[in-house]
Amino acid sequence: MDLAISSVRMHEPTVGGLGPEQLVHMYRLMYLSRAVDDREILLKRQQKVFFQVSGAGHEALQVGAALALRPGYDWFFPYYRDRALCLTLGVTPTEMLLQAVGASGDPASGGRQMPTHWSSRPLHIVSTSSSTTTQLLHAVGCAEAGRYFSHHPEAAAKADGDYRAFHDVEFHGDEVVFTSLGEGSTSQGEFWEAINTASNRRLPVVFCVEDNGYAISVPVEVNTPGGNISRLVANFPNFYFAEIDGTDPEASLRAFQEAVAHCRAGLGPAFVHGHVVRPYSHSLSDDDKLYRSSAEREADAMRDPLAKMQMRLLREGILTDEQINALEKELDHEAEEAATRALEDPLPKVESIPLHVYSEDLDPASSLFATEEVETPGSSSAGGGKTGREKGSTPRTMADLINACLHDEMRRDPRIVVYGEDVADASRETALSEVKGKGGVFKLTAGLQAEFGSERVFNSPLAEANIVGRAVGYATRGMKPVVEIQFFDYIWPAMHQIHNELALMRWRSNGAWAAPTVIRVPIGGYLTGGAIYHSQCGESIFTHIPGLRVVFPSNALDANGLLRTAIRCDDPVLFLEHKRLYRETYGRAPYPGPDFAIPFGKARIVRPGTHITLVTYGAIVPRAMQAAQKAQAQGIDVEVLDLRTLSPYDWEAIAKSVRKTSRVIVAHEDMISWGYGAEIAARIADELFEHLDAPVRRVGAMDTFVAYQPVLEDAILPQPETILKAIADLQTY
Ligand SMILES: Cc1ncc(C[n+]2csc(CCOP(=O)(O)OP(=O)(O)O)c2C)c(N)n1
Ligand SMILES: [Mg+2]
C-alpha cells in the first residue's frame, strides 16, 4: 500500500464508499497533522517555539476539504487552525516548524509571523493574518479576479514600466477559491459582507465554517442566535449548502466534492458547515477547564476524529493494531525530524527587518515617474482636445483632471477595476442609454462605466471593509483595484483591512505577496455645513502605517500626476482628495496628457522666501499662500512648501529650506495634537536644531471635530489669519 501523502488525490467526485487505500491516506494526513501539533507543543514547552495554536479535532474536516481541491490551481485563504488542510495541500512539516521556531528559512514569512499563519505561492495559499474573518473578503476578490482574467485573458499580459512587470498572472476558467473560519468568527461583519458579494455575484468561493462550539471561552450560542450558523445563512441565493459531522473525513470529502463541483460549474458559492471538536483548548495560552464542564469535555473527547478513524480502520479490518502503531511511529518520527531540521536553520538577520515594507522592485519616488514638465499655455491643443487625450491649455479643475487620469489609465491598463459606493454611472445598465449617469457622489468617476463597461466599473455594497478587503484579493492576483471610499469620515469600517491586511501583505509574507491598490478618498472640511461627518481629516493615522503610501495633492495638476504614479506603482496608496479643492478656481491646470506623472516624495516650492519656511499640504496650501502674501506686506518673506505626498515625504526639501530660513511652521487642517505636523516638527528639532533661530511652530485645527454651524467651523479650522498670526509671532520670536 502506497502511503505517500501526494499519491492519492481525490478532487474528482468519488463514487461509492472510499477504498482502504484512500481511508489510510486520510488517516495518515490527520495523524501527521496532530503529530506536528504535538511536536510544536513540546517545542513550546522547551521555549524553542513562542506560540502554539493547534488544529486538533479539526483534522478530518480539513483533510476532506483539501482533497477535494487542487493546490496550485485553486486558491486558498485558510485560517490558523488549518494545519491538516495545508499539510494535505503540500506544506511540509518542516516548513511548518520553520515558521514555528521563527527561522530565516520559514517560507511563509521569514520569521515574521506566528506559527500556522500560512502562505505558499506555489500552492496558491495567500498569506493569512491573525485577524479573524478578514481573509473571507480576500477570497471574494480573488474569485472576482480569476473570473475577470478568464473573460479578459489579454489583461494577464505583462507590461513594462509599471507594477505589472512584477506580477505574473495565473488563472483557470473553472478555478475555485477556498476560505475557512471558526464559528465564532461568523459574528464579524466581514463574514456577512463576504457572503453577500459571493452570493450576489455567484462567485466560486467555498466557505468552510469549522464549528468547534467555542470562540476561546465563548460558546456558540452566545455568538450565533439559535446556536447554528447554517440556519441563519440558509436564504442566501445561489449557494450550495452542507452541514456535516466534521469529525468524519469521508462525509467531509463528499460535501466538499459537491461544493467544489457546484462552484466549478459556475452556479455560485458553497457553504460547508462542519461540526468538529477542540480537544486541546483554544491555544497553549488557554485552559478550557476554566470554563467547560468535565462532562462536556469528555463528550468532545469521544468525538476526536483521530480516535474515531483509528477505530474504523481496525473495525473494518483495514489495518491491524501493529500496522497502526507502525504507521503512527513513522509519522511521529517524521514530525521529530522536521523539528530537528527547523531548529538547525539559521535565524533571520536583523538587517533584513526593513525589507519588503514597500516594493523592492519599483520605487514610486524614482525617476521613472518624473515626467513632470512645465506647461507653457497655448503650446498644445485646447481644453484637452476633442478626445480629451491631447494636452490642452484650458484650465481644468482637480475633479476634471482626476477623472481624466482615471479614463487614461483604464484605457492603458486592462487590469484596472474601479468600484465603490455610487461610482458607477448606473448599475441598471438598461438605464444608461437615457440617463447621464451618477459617476460618484462628487462625479469623479463619471463616464467610466459608460466607457469601460460594468465588469470594470461597478457599485459595491454599502460596506467599506467589503471594498478594501476585496481589493486585497484582486491585487494579490495581479489586478489593480482603484477603489473609492465615499467620504474619509466613513473609512473606519475599512481600517482593519487597510491596517492589518492591505499594508501588511508584503512585509508579513516576506515579499511573496503584495496588494498594490489605490484607495481614493474625498477628505476634509471648509465646506460650510459639512459638519462632523463630512469634514474629517486624520491623515496622520494612515501615515503611521508602514507599507502604505499616503498622497494629498493641493491642485489639479499634482492630483493628475500623483494619481497616475499611484496607479502605476507597486505599493498600496491612500490617495486623499480634498473636497473643497475639487472645483476651486485655485490650482486649476490644463490637461497634461496621458503620461504625465509626478514621483512621490518630491515637495514643491509654491512660493520661494527667505525668512520663514511654511511646510504644508492639501487645502492649507491656498490658505498659506494668502497668509504669505499678507505677511509680505509686513516685510516677512515666507517660503511655502507643498509636501504633496505625506508618506514618503520630502525631508530633503524641508531641511534645505529650514537651513536657509532658520524658522519653520508646519501647518495642516487636521487637529494639532498627535497630528502629522508633530512628527515633522520633532524631526526638525532633532536633526536641524543648530539651524533654528526659533522653536518649531505648528498650526492646525482645534482638538475637536468640525462643527456644523459655519461660525464654529471657521473657528475650529485654521484660517489664513491663524497662519498669518503664527508667521508674525514666529518672526518676532
Ligand atoms: C478580529 C479579531 N478579534 C479577536 C481576535 C482574538 N481571537 C483569536 S481567535 C478568537 C476566537 C475565534 O473563535 P472561532 O472563530 O470559533 O475559531 P476557533 O479558534 O474556535 O477555531 C479570538 C477572539 C482576533 N484574532 N481577531
Ligand atoms: Mg470555534
PDB file of N, CA and C and ligand atoms in Angstrom, residues 58 79-81 130-132 182-185 188 212 214-216 282 496, ligand 1:
ATOM      1  N   HIS A  58      -9.923  19.211  14.281  1.00  0.00           N
ATOM      2  CA  HIS A  58     -10.442  19.713  13.008  1.00  0.00           C
ATOM      3  C   HIS A  58      -9.887  18.923  11.820  1.00  0.00           C
ATOM      4  N   TYR A  79      -7.438  29.706   7.729  1.00  0.00           N
ATOM      5  CA  TYR A  79      -7.172  30.378   8.988  1.00  0.00           C
ATOM      6  C   TYR A  79      -6.227  29.530   9.838  1.00  0.00           C
ATOM      7  N   TYR A  80      -5.947  30.048  11.050  1.00  0.00           N
ATOM      8  CA  TYR A  80      -4.839  29.479  11.817  1.00  0.00           C
ATOM      9  C   TYR A  80      -5.004  28.024  12.231  1.00  0.00           C
ATOM     10  N   ARG A  81      -6.226  27.475  12.200  1.00  0.00           N
ATOM     11  CA  ARG A  81      -6.366  26.072  12.619  1.00  0.00           C
ATOM     12  C   ARG A  81      -6.094  25.084  11.495  1.00  0.00           C
ATOM     13  N   SER A 130      -3.613  37.123  11.678  1.00  0.00           N
ATOM     14  CA  SER A 130      -4.278  36.605  12.881  1.00  0.00           C
ATOM     15  C   SER A 130      -5.694  37.145  13.007  1.00  0.00           C
ATOM     16  N   SER A 131      -6.020  38.145  12.194  1.00  0.00           N
ATOM     17  CA  SER A 131      -7.349  38.764  12.296  1.00  0.00           C
ATOM     18  C   SER A 131      -8.405  37.779  11.832  1.00  0.00           C
ATOM     19  N   THR A 132      -9.371  37.508  12.677  1.00  0.00           N
ATOM     20  CA  THR A 132     -10.394  36.550  12.268  1.00  0.00           C
ATOM     21  C   THR A 132     -11.297  37.169  11.215  1.00  0.00           C
ATOM     22  N   GLY A 182     -13.656  30.025  11.953  1.00  0.00           N
ATOM     23  CA  GLY A 182     -14.340  29.368  13.065  1.00  0.00           C
ATOM     24  C   GLY A 182     -15.770  29.869  13.183  1.00  0.00           C
ATOM     25  N   GLU A 183     -16.565  29.129  13.938  1.00  0.00           N
ATOM     26  CA  GLU A 183     -17.980  29.527  14.064  1.00  0.00           C
ATOM     27  C   GLU A 183     -18.111  30.861  14.802  1.00  0.00           C
ATOM     28  N   GLY A 184     -17.215  31.128  15.755  1.00  0.00           N
ATOM     29  CA  GLY A 184     -17.302  32.404  16.480  1.00  0.00           C
ATOM     30  C   GLY A 184     -17.074  33.579  15.537  1.00  0.00           C
ATOM     31  N   SER A 185     -16.201  33.385  14.585  1.00  0.00           N
ATOM     32  CA  SER A 185     -15.854  34.473  13.674  1.00  0.00           C
ATOM     33  C   SER A 185     -16.982  34.827  12.714  1.00  0.00           C
ATOM     34  N   GLN A 188     -18.458  38.325  12.919  1.00  0.00           N
ATOM     35  CA  GLN A 188     -17.847  39.526  12.339  1.00  0.00           C
ATOM     36  C   GLN A 188     -18.676  40.014  11.144  1.00  0.00           C
ATOM     37  N   ASN A 212     -16.260  24.369  16.229  1.00  0.00           N
ATOM     38  CA  ASN A 212     -15.846  23.571  17.393  1.00  0.00           C
ATOM     39  C   ASN A 212     -16.609  23.994  18.644  1.00  0.00           C
ATOM     40  N   TYR A 214     -16.802  26.715  20.289  1.00  0.00           N
ATOM     41  CA  TYR A 214     -16.253  27.764  21.155  1.00  0.00           C
ATOM     42  C   TYR A 214     -15.412  28.762  20.369  1.00  0.00           C
ATOM     43  N   ALA A 215     -15.477  30.011  20.785  1.00  0.00           N
ATOM     44  CA  ALA A 215     -14.536  31.029  20.341  1.00  0.00           C
ATOM     45  C   ALA A 215     -13.751  31.401  21.605  1.00  0.00           C
ATOM     46  N   ILE A 216     -12.577  30.879  21.744  1.00  0.00           N
ATOM     47  CA  ILE A 216     -11.829  30.848  23.006  1.00  0.00           C
ATOM     48  C   ILE A 216     -12.770  30.302  24.094  1.00  0.00           C
ATOM     49  N   HIS A 282      -8.199  26.386  23.383  1.00  0.00           N
ATOM     50  CA  HIS A 282      -8.086  27.286  22.226  1.00  0.00           C
ATOM     51  C   HIS A 282      -6.653  27.343  21.708  1.00  0.00           C
ATOM     52  N   HIS A 496      -9.562  48.151   9.507  1.00  0.00           N
ATOM     53  CA  HIS A 496      -8.973  46.854   9.843  1.00  0.00           C
ATOM     54  C   HIS A 496      -8.301  46.250   8.609  1.00  0.00           C
TER      55      HIS A 496
HETATM   56  C1  LIG B   1     -10.663  40.432  14.672  1.00  0.00           C
HETATM   57  C2  LIG B   1     -10.142  39.606  15.798  1.00  0.00           C
HETATM   58  N1  LIG B   1     -10.696  39.729  17.015  1.00  0.00           N
HETATM   59  C3  LIG B   1     -10.242  38.982  18.060  1.00  0.00           C
HETATM   60  C4  LIG B   1      -9.217  38.096  17.869  1.00  0.00           C
HETATM   61  C5  LIG B   1      -8.694  37.253  19.049  1.00  0.00           C
HETATM   62  N2  LIG B   1      -9.145  35.833  18.820  1.00  0.00           N
HETATM   63  C6  LIG B   1      -8.327  34.954  18.231  1.00  0.00           C
HETATM   64  S1  LIG B   1      -9.085  33.517  17.969  1.00  0.00           S
HETATM   65  C7  LIG B   1     -10.511  34.028  18.671  1.00  0.00           C
HETATM   66  C8  LIG B   1     -11.670  33.093  18.742  1.00  0.00           C
HETATM   67  C9  LIG B   1     -12.067  32.551  17.401  1.00  0.00           C
HETATM   68  O1  LIG B   1     -13.061  31.605  17.552  1.00  0.00           O
HETATM   69  P1  LIG B   1     -13.650  30.821  16.324  1.00  0.00           P
HETATM   70  O2  LIG B   1     -13.939  31.740  15.214  1.00  0.00           O
HETATM   71  O3  LIG B   1     -14.766  29.985  16.787  1.00  0.00           O
HETATM   72  O4  LIG B   1     -12.410  29.938  15.827  1.00  0.00           O
HETATM   73  P2  LIG B   1     -11.672  28.767  16.633  1.00  0.00           P
HETATM   74  O5  LIG B   1     -10.442  29.370  17.222  1.00  0.00           O
HETATM   75  O6  LIG B   1     -12.617  28.255  17.648  1.00  0.00           O
HETATM   76  O7  LIG B   1     -11.357  27.739  15.606  1.00  0.00           O
HETATM   77  C10 LIG B   1     -10.386  35.332  19.111  1.00  0.00           C
HETATM   78  C11 LIG B   1     -11.453  36.079  19.808  1.00  0.00           C
HETATM   79  C12 LIG B   1      -8.659  38.013  16.581  1.00  0.00           C
HETATM   80  N3  LIG B   1      -7.646  37.193  16.315  1.00  0.00           N
HETATM   81  N4  LIG B   1      -9.148  38.754  15.571  1.00  0.00           N
END
